Amino acid sequence: MNRTLIIFCITLFFFLGISIAVRAQIPGSSTLKVSQLSDKQITQLWQRAQKAGMSENEAIEELVKRGLSAAEVNQFKQRLIQVQTANKSSFSAQNSIRDTAGFLRDSSWILAVPQVKKVSPYFGYDFFSNPDIRFEANFAMAPPKNYLVGPGDELTVTITGANETDFTNTISKEGNYLLPYAGVVNLNGLTLEQATQKIKQKLKIAYPFISSGKTQVLVTVDNVKSMQIHVIGEAEKPGTYTVSSIANLFNVLYASGGPSANGSLRNIELIRNNKVIAQIDFYEFLLKGTMSKTLQLEHQDIIRFPVYQKRVSVNGQIKRAAIYELQEKETLQDLITIAGGMGDTAFKDAVKVVQINSKERVLRDVPAADFAYFIPRNADSIYIEKVPTIYNNRIILAGAVNRPGNYELTKDLSLVKLIQKANGILEKAYTNRAAIFRRNPQSYEQSIISFEVSDLLSGKTADILLAKDDSIHIYAKDQMEDKFTITVGGNVKNPGTFSFKKGISVEDAILLAGGFTNDAATHKVEISRLEKNKSDTLANKLIDLIKVEVDSSLSKRLGTQALLEPQDYIFVPRLLNYRNLGGVKVRGEVLYSGDYSLERRDETVQEIIKRAGGVTPNGSFANAQVYRNKLRVATTILSENEMGSDGRFLLLPGDSIHIPRNESFVEVQGQVFNQQIFAFESRRFRSYISDAGGITDKGNLKKAYIQYSNGVNKKIKSFLFVRFYPKVQPGSKIIVPEINPNEKKGLTVFELSALTGILTAIVSMVSILRN
């Protein structure tokens, strides 16, 4: 199944009930090829959609929403009908499509096609790309009086009054209209109002009362003709459009998608009979909702979008930043008006204009007086700056006053008057000293003018006259005080650092920390206190440790020794033995396998096995397997007779014990000719190797080893030419590894020298014994 098929399957599962979080991760189906699906897959997917309670149209709409193209939707519908016709037995009454013709013809799913609005940097272009705007002609509206009647129009003439009759005919190709009892009248090229007057005049022959007014004549257009309008030039979708004859210029402009990126909106041309009869400025409609000319389209009219001549970019503090198209004589003031005017915080005295000449860019500052005379050039970039956040008459009052903030610098404003404006100082104000921060207007350096608040307000010292940008700060008493803390840690519910208050006790601090936890050692609470050592030599001891006993209910006071001092650290230790030691898992051939909690820190395997009811008759305690941290522990201390001995294997939390069955078999693996399992009959290593057919050419007998069922491994040991093989036990596994190609072969020089020396000594001993 290829990628596109997988995408399609996921798409269908989406609307069968998958969660919203999963839906966001499903890719689109725009590349799906329905031809790649089999008939069976088509049937299964459609049946699942029907089981989910979706109608036929809803299922198709979901496919479209997920990106399925219109061509693939139609092919999918055709395939589905073909499959249903060929395999009627696979479709039940619920999921079968009864009206197959209606299903194929239905196009309501087009409404589910996602519409995306294009964002254009050019002003006015978004009007044509907005999918929510509908600009079709209103066919229910009667044609206006200036509507030009012509071939194809169906007119109804109603006669009322002294005479009562009506008749309907269509204007012929030659422009003639047949009037019963009055003959033929030519209406080609006339407006509806002119055609009505001509018809009245012609009917006076058959209906004389028309002249006296006793009979009235009403002419209506029942079925308007169609006409062809050509859109050329820099249009988004140029071509020939067949529209109703009541359609206006706007209808055709919108149908053509408006201008392309290089098209003009200010000089749209209407061409008739090879002459430009009008130039349309679409900005008039966008900005004012009006058109300077009332234009009625005619058959074979041409609408041309010329290439733009001048575009100017406006940014910054403007209400509608965009790129605008300007006429030849429009000024900077006209451009600002078209863009909606300057913003509320705009700097209106001048604007920045960047122009491009033949070699480089040029920056110009255009003052407000020249806005009405400055004509921007093509590709100009205009930027309107923001008024800087600089105050001309601001005074700042901060600190311990009733109304701190910014104040207006008025004439002869003094410090006392300013404090009175702020409704005076607060009770917590520090009255011994305050400050005025003042900047020198020439050097812009800041200086400080200090004053005593109490003397100033009482009149003991002279008042101070304030200057521009002065910043007055009246301090609060709590700013002058040290902010001390205490810290509570250990076995409390919310350990942390808290503000120190005079008279706070250990009990108060523990309450601030949420109280004791269940396993808190309340009888050994420790206070670490900084020692106030005033000596000028480095001291070794810097902290005093105080141990106190605190009542667990925190209701009893224990005397002055429990009162705290700033920077104290209170630590609540944990009860030494109030904890769960953890547990071990017991599995295999025991009477009661399960998870057991450790009773003591020194509990052994033997004791846990006893708690589990002991080993079953089929179990082998000697081969018990112990696992720690997911690794098997190699233990040799367990045997059948050690259940009551002093052999102790101490367990740790998380250990697992597995008692295997008492296997009376031996398995031979590795580089032997016949790997198999043998019944245990002997403890001899070589006999099992021989029963397995011997060692292959790749086998390395020297590296062979036994893996016992208790996890212990033993290898063959060698001394000179003698090999010592480990004993085989029931449940053992003999493994013969493969020869390592990088391993050395033969004897080294030193081994040959030693071997030669040994042989020489043996020969010498034999000669001596013979003599």
PDB file of N, CA, C and O in Angstrom, residues 247-298:
ATOM      1  N   ALA A 247     -26.108  43.172 -16.056  1.00  0.00           N
ATOM      2  CA  ALA A 247     -24.875  43.215 -15.272  1.00  0.00           C
ATOM      3  C   ALA A 247     -24.172  44.533 -15.530  1.00  0.00           C
ATOM      4  O   ALA A 247     -24.162  45.053 -16.652  1.00  0.00           O
ATOM      5  N   ASN A 248     -23.567  45.083 -14.486  1.00  0.00           N
ATOM      6  CA  ASN A 248     -22.854  46.338 -14.639  1.00  0.00           C
ATOM      7  C   ASN A 248     -21.348  46.106 -14.637  1.00  0.00           C
ATOM      8  O   ASN A 248     -20.869  44.971 -14.597  1.00  0.00           O
ATOM      9  N   LEU A 249     -20.624  47.181 -14.663  1.00  0.00           N
ATOM     10  CA  LEU A 249     -19.167  47.102 -14.740  1.00  0.00           C
ATOM     11  C   LEU A 249     -18.583  46.376 -13.529  1.00  0.00           C
ATOM     12  O   LEU A 249     -17.644  45.589 -13.645  1.00  0.00           O
ATOM     13  N   PHE A 250     -19.162  46.627 -12.332  1.00  0.00           N
ATOM     14  CA  PHE A 250     -18.656  45.989 -11.122  1.00  0.00           C
ATOM     15  C   PHE A 250     -18.740  44.467 -11.214  1.00  0.00           C
ATOM     16  O   PHE A 250     -17.833  43.753 -10.781  1.00  0.00           O
ATOM     17  N   ASN A 251     -19.862  43.983 -11.734  1.00  0.00           N
ATOM     18  CA  ASN A 251     -20.045  42.532 -11.824  1.00  0.00           C
ATOM     19  C   ASN A 251     -18.944  41.888 -12.646  1.00  0.00           C
ATOM     20  O   ASN A 251     -18.391  40.847 -12.275  1.00  0.00           O
ATOM     21  N   VAL A 252     -18.597  42.492 -13.770  1.00  0.00           N
ATOM     22  CA  VAL A 252     -17.577  41.918 -14.644  1.00  0.00           C
ATOM     23  C   VAL A 252     -16.193  42.067 -14.017  1.00  0.00           C
ATOM     24  O   VAL A 252     -15.364  41.157 -14.097  1.00  0.00           O
ATOM     25  N   LEU A 253     -15.931  43.215 -13.392  1.00  0.00           N
ATOM     26  CA  LEU A 253     -14.625  43.408 -12.746  1.00  0.00           C
ATOM     27  C   LEU A 253     -14.383  42.350 -11.673  1.00  0.00           C
ATOM     28  O   LEU A 253     -13.284  41.790 -11.562  1.00  0.00           O
ATOM     29  N   TYR A 254     -15.418  42.075 -10.883  1.00  0.00           N
ATOM     30  CA  TYR A 254     -15.238  41.092  -9.814  1.00  0.00           C
ATOM     31  C   TYR A 254     -15.113  39.685 -10.380  1.00  0.00           C
ATOM     32  O   TYR A 254     -14.327  38.870  -9.893  1.00  0.00           O
ATOM     33  N   ALA A 255     -15.889  39.393 -11.444  1.00  0.00           N
ATOM     34  CA  ALA A 255     -15.804  38.062 -12.039  1.00  0.00           C
ATOM     35  C   ALA A 255     -14.421  37.789 -12.615  1.00  0.00           C
ATOM     36  O   ALA A 255     -13.942  36.658 -12.614  1.00  0.00           O
ATOM     37  N   SER A 256     -13.743  38.849 -13.103  1.00  0.00           N
ATOM     38  CA  SER A 256     -12.409  38.678 -13.688  1.00  0.00           C
ATOM     39  C   SER A 256     -11.310  38.622 -12.648  1.00  0.00           C
ATOM     40  O   SER A 256     -10.144  38.490 -13.005  1.00  0.00           O
ATOM     41  N   GLY A 257     -11.652  38.737 -11.366  1.00  0.00           N
ATOM     42  CA  GLY A 257     -10.635  38.663 -10.307  1.00  0.00           C
ATOM     43  C   GLY A 257      -9.878  39.938 -10.079  1.00  0.00           C
ATOM     44  O   GLY A 257      -8.928  39.970  -9.299  1.00  0.00           O
ATOM     45  N   GLY A 258     -10.282  41.028 -10.750  1.00  0.00           N
ATOM     46  CA  GLY A 258      -9.598  42.294 -10.569  1.00  0.00           C
ATOM     47  C   GLY A 258      -8.265  42.329 -11.291  1.00  0.00           C
ATOM     48  O   GLY A 258      -7.934  41.461 -12.098  1.00  0.00           O
ATOM     49  N   PRO A 259      -7.449  43.324 -10.972  1.00  0.00           N
ATOM     50  CA  PRO A 259      -6.168  43.448 -11.667  1.00  0.00           C
ATOM     51  C   PRO A 259      -5.139  42.461 -11.116  1.00  0.00           C
ATOM     52  O   PRO A 259      -5.236  41.992  -9.982  1.00  0.00           O
ATOM     53  N   SER A 260      -4.146  42.158 -11.955  1.00  0.00           N
ATOM     54  CA  SER A 260      -3.013  41.362 -11.510  1.00  0.00           C
ATOM     55  C   SER A 260      -2.048  42.257 -10.737  1.00  0.00           C
ATOM     56  O   SER A 260      -2.339  43.431 -10.492  1.00  0.00           O
ATOM     57  N   ALA A 261      -0.889  41.714 -10.363  1.00  0.00           N
ATOM     58  CA  ALA A 261       0.055  42.476  -9.540  1.00  0.00           C
ATOM     59  C   ALA A 261       0.505  43.759 -10.225  1.00  0.00           C
ATOM     60  O   ALA A 261       0.806  44.760  -9.560  1.00  0.00           O
ATOM     61  N   ASN A 262       0.547  43.782 -11.561  1.00  0.00           N
ATOM     62  CA  ASN A 262       0.993  44.967 -12.289  1.00  0.00           C
ATOM     63  C   ASN A 262      -0.166  45.790 -12.848  1.00  0.00           C
ATOM     64  O   ASN A 262       0.055  46.759 -13.563  1.00  0.00           O
ATOM     65  N   GLY A 263      -1.396  45.409 -12.535  1.00  0.00           N
ATOM     66  CA  GLY A 263      -2.549  46.094 -13.094  1.00  0.00           C
ATOM     67  C   GLY A 263      -2.904  47.351 -12.337  1.00  0.00           C
ATOM     68  O   GLY A 263      -2.577  47.528 -11.160  1.00  0.00           O
ATOM     69  N   SER A 264      -3.602  48.238 -13.019  1.00  0.00           N
ATOM     70  CA  SER A 264      -4.010  49.514 -12.444  1.00  0.00           C
ATOM     71  C   SER A 264      -5.461  49.457 -11.998  1.00  0.00           C
ATOM     72  O   SER A 264      -6.312  48.870 -12.661  1.00  0.00           O
ATOM     73  N   LEU A 265      -5.742  50.093 -10.837  1.00  0.00           N
ATOM     74  CA  LEU A 265      -7.112  50.264 -10.364  1.00  0.00           C
ATOM     75  C   LEU A 265      -7.611  51.679 -10.597  1.00  0.00           C
ATOM     76  O   LEU A 265      -8.793  51.950 -10.415  1.00  0.00           O
ATOM     77  N   ARG A 266      -6.729  52.577 -11.003  1.00  0.00           N
ATOM     78  CA  ARG A 266      -7.103  53.993 -11.128  1.00  0.00           C
ATOM     79  C   ARG A 266      -7.471  54.387 -12.556  1.00  0.00           C
ATOM     80  O   ARG A 266      -8.078  55.439 -12.755  1.00  0.00           O
ATOM     81  N   ASN A 267      -7.107  53.570 -13.544  1.00  0.00           N
ATOM     82  CA  ASN A 267      -7.323  53.954 -14.942  1.00  0.00           C
ATOM     83  C   ASN A 267      -7.881  52.784 -15.751  1.00  0.00           C
ATOM     84  O   ASN A 267      -7.386  52.466 -16.833  1.00  0.00           O
ATOM     85  N   ILE A 268      -8.922  52.120 -15.230  1.00  0.00           N
ATOM     86  CA  ILE A 268      -9.542  51.001 -15.949  1.00  0.00           C
ATOM     87  C   ILE A 268     -10.300  51.565 -17.150  1.00  0.00           C
ATOM     88  O   ILE A 268     -11.095  52.510 -17.019  1.00  0.00           O
ATOM     89  N   GLU A 269     -10.055  51.006 -18.324  1.00  0.00           N
ATOM     90  CA  GLU A 269     -10.632  51.536 -19.569  1.00  0.00           C
ATOM     91  C   GLU A 269     -11.817  50.692 -20.023  1.00  0.00           C
ATOM     92  O   GLU A 269     -11.764  49.463 -20.002  1.00  0.00           O
ATOM     93  N   LEU A 270     -12.876  51.398 -20.441  1.00  0.00           N
ATOM     94  CA  LEU A 270     -14.024  50.762 -21.083  1.00  0.00           C
ATOM     95  C   LEU A 270     -13.976  51.127 -22.570  1.00  0.00           C
ATOM     96  O   LEU A 270     -14.070  52.317 -22.931  1.00  0.00           O
ATOM     97  N   ILE A 271     -13.815  50.115 -23.417  1.00  0.00           N
ATOM     98  CA  ILE A 271     -13.627  50.321 -24.851  1.00  0.00           C
ATOM     99  C   ILE A 271     -14.862  49.809 -25.584  1.00  0.00           C
ATOM    100  O   ILE A 271     -15.328  48.683 -25.349  1.00  0.00           O
ATOM    101  N   ARG A 272     -15.401  50.674 -26.498  1.00  0.00           N
ATOM    102  CA  ARG A 272     -16.573  50.294 -27.291  1.00  0.00           C
ATOM    103  C   ARG A 272     -16.370  50.818 -28.724  1.00  0.00           C
ATOM    104  O   ARG A 272     -16.042  51.999 -28.914  1.00  0.00           O
ATOM    105  N   ASN A 273     -16.523  49.925 -29.659  1.00  0.00           N
ATOM    106  CA  ASN A 273     -16.347  50.282 -31.065  1.00  0.00           C
ATOM    107  C   ASN A 273     -14.969  50.899 -31.307  1.00  0.00           C
ATOM    108  O   ASN A 273     -14.829  51.936 -31.973  1.00  0.00           O
ATOM    109  N   ASN A 274     -13.946  50.264 -30.693  1.00  0.00           N
ATOM    110  CA  ASN A 274     -12.545  50.658 -30.877  1.00  0.00           C
ATOM    111  C   ASN A 274     -12.219  52.041 -30.317  1.00  0.00           C
ATOM    112  O   ASN A 274     -11.200  52.639 -30.689  1.00  0.00           O
ATOM    113  N   LYS A 275     -13.049  52.554 -29.422  1.00  0.00           N
ATOM    114  CA  LYS A 275     -12.787  53.834 -28.788  1.00  0.00           C
ATOM    115  C   LYS A 275     -12.907  53.682 -27.263  1.00  0.00           C
ATOM    116  O   LYS A 275     -13.776  52.956 -26.768  1.00  0.00           O
ATOM    117  N   VAL A 276     -12.021  54.363 -26.555  1.00  0.00           N
ATOM    118  CA  VAL A 276     -12.103  54.388 -25.090  1.00  0.00           C
ATOM    119  C   VAL A 276     -13.182  55.391 -24.717  1.00  0.00           C
ATOM    120  O   VAL A 276     -13.001  56.611 -24.890  1.00  0.00           O
ATOM    121  N   ILE A 277     -14.311  54.874 -24.241  1.00  0.00           N
ATOM    122  CA  ILE A 277     -15.428  55.771 -23.934  1.00  0.00           C
ATOM    123  C   ILE A 277     -15.421  56.217 -22.473  1.00  0.00           C
ATOM    124  O   ILE A 277     -16.135  57.164 -22.114  1.00  0.00           O
ATOM    125  N   ALA A 278     -14.628  55.534 -21.607  1.00  0.00           N
ATOM    126  CA  ALA A 278     -14.580  55.934 -20.195  1.00  0.00           C
ATOM    127  C   ALA A 278     -13.333  55.349 -19.541  1.00  0.00           C
ATOM    128  O   ALA A 278     -12.831  54.290 -19.940  1.00  0.00           O
ATOM    129  N   GLN A 279     -12.817  56.102 -18.557  1.00  0.00           N
ATOM    130  CA  GLN A 279     -11.729  55.624 -17.691  1.00  0.00           C
ATOM    131  C   GLN A 279     -12.262  55.606 -16.266  1.00  0.00           C
ATOM    132  O   GLN A 279     -12.732  56.631 -15.760  1.00  0.00           O
ATOM    133  N   ILE A 280     -12.184  54.442 -15.630  1.00  0.00           N
ATOM    134  CA  ILE A 280     -12.791  54.241 -14.309  1.00  0.00           C
ATOM    135  C   ILE A 280     -11.708  54.259 -13.252  1.00  0.00           C
ATOM    136  O   ILE A 280     -10.691  53.550 -13.354  1.00  0.00           O
ATOM    137  N   ASP A 281     -11.943  55.092 -12.225  1.00  0.00           N
ATOM    138  CA  ASP A 281     -11.073  55.129 -11.046  1.00  0.00           C
ATOM    139  C   ASP A 281     -11.769  54.325  -9.952  1.00  0.00           C
ATOM    140  O   ASP A 281     -12.721  54.800  -9.323  1.00  0.00           O
ATOM    141  N   PHE A 282     -11.303  53.105  -9.707  1.00  0.00           N
ATOM    142  CA  PHE A 282     -11.970  52.226  -8.745  1.00  0.00           C
ATOM    143  C   PHE A 282     -11.800  52.716  -7.307  1.00  0.00           C
ATOM    144  O   PHE A 282     -12.541  52.306  -6.429  1.00  0.00           O
ATOM    145  N   TYR A 283     -10.823  53.582  -7.057  1.00  0.00           N
ATOM    146  CA  TYR A 283     -10.660  54.152  -5.719  1.00  0.00           C
ATOM    147  C   TYR A 283     -11.890  54.949  -5.298  1.00  0.00           C
ATOM    148  O   TYR A 283     -12.187  55.042  -4.099  1.00  0.00           O
ATOM    149  N   GLU A 284     -12.612  55.553  -6.274  1.00  0.00           N
ATOM    150  CA  GLU A 284     -13.809  56.314  -5.919  1.00  0.00           C
ATOM    151  C   GLU A 284     -14.853  55.407  -5.273  1.00  0.00           C
ATOM    152  O   GLU A 284     -15.544  55.809  -4.329  1.00  0.00           O
ATOM    153  N   PHE A 285     -14.965  54.196  -5.775  1.00  0.00           N
ATOM    154  CA  PHE A 285     -15.920  53.260  -5.171  1.00  0.00           C
ATOM    155  C   PHE A 285     -15.410  52.759  -3.824  1.00  0.00           C
ATOM    156  O   PHE A 285     -16.164  52.667  -2.850  1.00  0.00           O
ATOM    157  N   LEU A 286     -14.105  52.417  -3.737  1.00  0.00           N
ATOM    158  CA  LEU A 286     -13.561  51.866  -2.497  1.00  0.00           C
ATOM    159  C   LEU A 286     -13.581  52.882  -1.360  1.00  0.00           C
ATOM    160  O   LEU A 286     -13.822  52.524  -0.202  1.00  0.00           O
ATOM    161  N   LEU A 287     -13.312  54.169  -1.664  1.00  0.00           N
ATOM    162  CA  LEU A 287     -13.180  55.175  -0.621  1.00  0.00           C
ATOM    163  C   LEU A 287     -14.494  55.913  -0.341  1.00  0.00           C
ATOM    164  O   LEU A 287     -14.756  56.303   0.794  1.00  0.00           O
ATOM    165  N   LYS A 288     -15.320  56.106  -1.380  1.00  0.00           N
ATOM    166  CA  LYS A 288     -16.530  56.909  -1.210  1.00  0.00           C
ATOM    167  C   LYS A 288     -17.811  56.131  -1.472  1.00  0.00           C
ATOM    168  O   LYS A 288     -18.893  56.596  -1.126  1.00  0.00           O
ATOM    169  N   GLY A 289     -17.693  54.962  -2.140  1.00  0.00           N
ATOM    170  CA  GLY A 289     -18.884  54.206  -2.485  1.00  0.00           C
ATOM    171  C   GLY A 289     -19.634  54.782  -3.667  1.00  0.00           C
ATOM    172  O   GLY A 289     -20.813  54.465  -3.866  1.00  0.00           O
ATOM    173  N   THR A 290     -18.992  55.629  -4.470  1.00  0.00           N
ATOM    174  CA  THR A 290     -19.643  56.262  -5.611  1.00  0.00           C
ATOM    175  C   THR A 290     -18.800  56.054  -6.858  1.00  0.00           C
ATOM    176  O   THR A 290     -17.617  55.716  -6.794  1.00  0.00           O
ATOM    177  N   MET A 291     -19.449  56.267  -8.010  1.00  0.00           N
ATOM    178  CA  MET A 291     -18.753  56.246  -9.289  1.00  0.00           C
ATOM    179  C   MET A 291     -19.075  57.542 -10.015  1.00  0.00           C
ATOM    180  O   MET A 291     -20.226  58.005 -10.008  1.00  0.00           O
ATOM    181  N   SER A 292     -18.064  58.133 -10.651  1.00  0.00           N
ATOM    182  CA  SER A 292     -18.269  59.427 -11.305  1.00  0.00           C
ATOM    183  C   SER A 292     -19.110  59.296 -12.558  1.00  0.00           C
ATOM    184  O   SER A 292     -19.732  60.237 -12.997  1.00  0.00           O
ATOM    185  N   LYS A 293     -19.107  58.102 -13.167  1.00  0.00           N
ATOM    186  CA  LYS A 293     -19.843  57.913 -14.419  1.00  0.00           C
ATOM    187  C   LYS A 293     -20.838  56.768 -14.257  1.00  0.00           C
ATOM    188  O   LYS A 293     -20.535  55.762 -13.636  1.00  0.00           O
ATOM    189  N   THR A 294     -22.021  56.949 -14.808  1.00  0.00           N
ATOM    190  CA  THR A 294     -23.014  55.891 -14.836  1.00  0.00           C
ATOM    191  C   THR A 294     -22.844  55.138 -16.150  1.00  0.00           C
ATOM    192  O   THR A 294     -23.157  55.671 -17.224  1.00  0.00           O
ATOM    193  N   LEU A 295     -22.342  53.948 -16.086  1.00  0.00           N
ATOM    194  CA  LEU A 295     -21.960  53.205 -17.276  1.00  0.00           C
ATOM    195  C   LEU A 295     -22.846  51.986 -17.440  1.00  0.00           C
ATOM    196  O   LEU A 295     -23.029  51.214 -16.493  1.00  0.00           O
ATOM    197  N   GLN A 296     -23.391  51.822 -18.634  1.00  0.00           N
ATOM    198  CA  GLN A 296     -24.173  50.640 -18.958  1.00  0.00           C
ATOM    199  C   GLN A 296     -23.390  49.846 -20.000  1.00  0.00           C
ATOM    200  O   GLN A 296     -22.995  50.376 -21.042  1.00  0.00           O
ATOM    201  N   LEU A 297     -23.125  48.570 -19.696  1.00  0.00           N
ATOM    202  CA  LEU A 297     -22.354  47.733 -20.611  1.00  0.00           C
ATOM    203  C   LEU A 297     -23.196  47.311 -21.798  1.00  0.00           C
ATOM    204  O   LEU A 297     -24.423  47.150 -21.689  1.00  0.00           O
ATOM    205  N   GLU A 298     -22.518  47.132 -22.922  1.00  0.00           N
ATOM    206  CA  GLU A 298     -23.171  46.648 -24.122  1.00  0.00           C
ATOM    207  C   GLU A 298     -22.430  45.426 -24.647  1.00  0.00           C
ATOM    208  O   GLU A 298     -21.265  45.176 -24.268  1.00  0.00           O
TER     209      GLU A 298
END
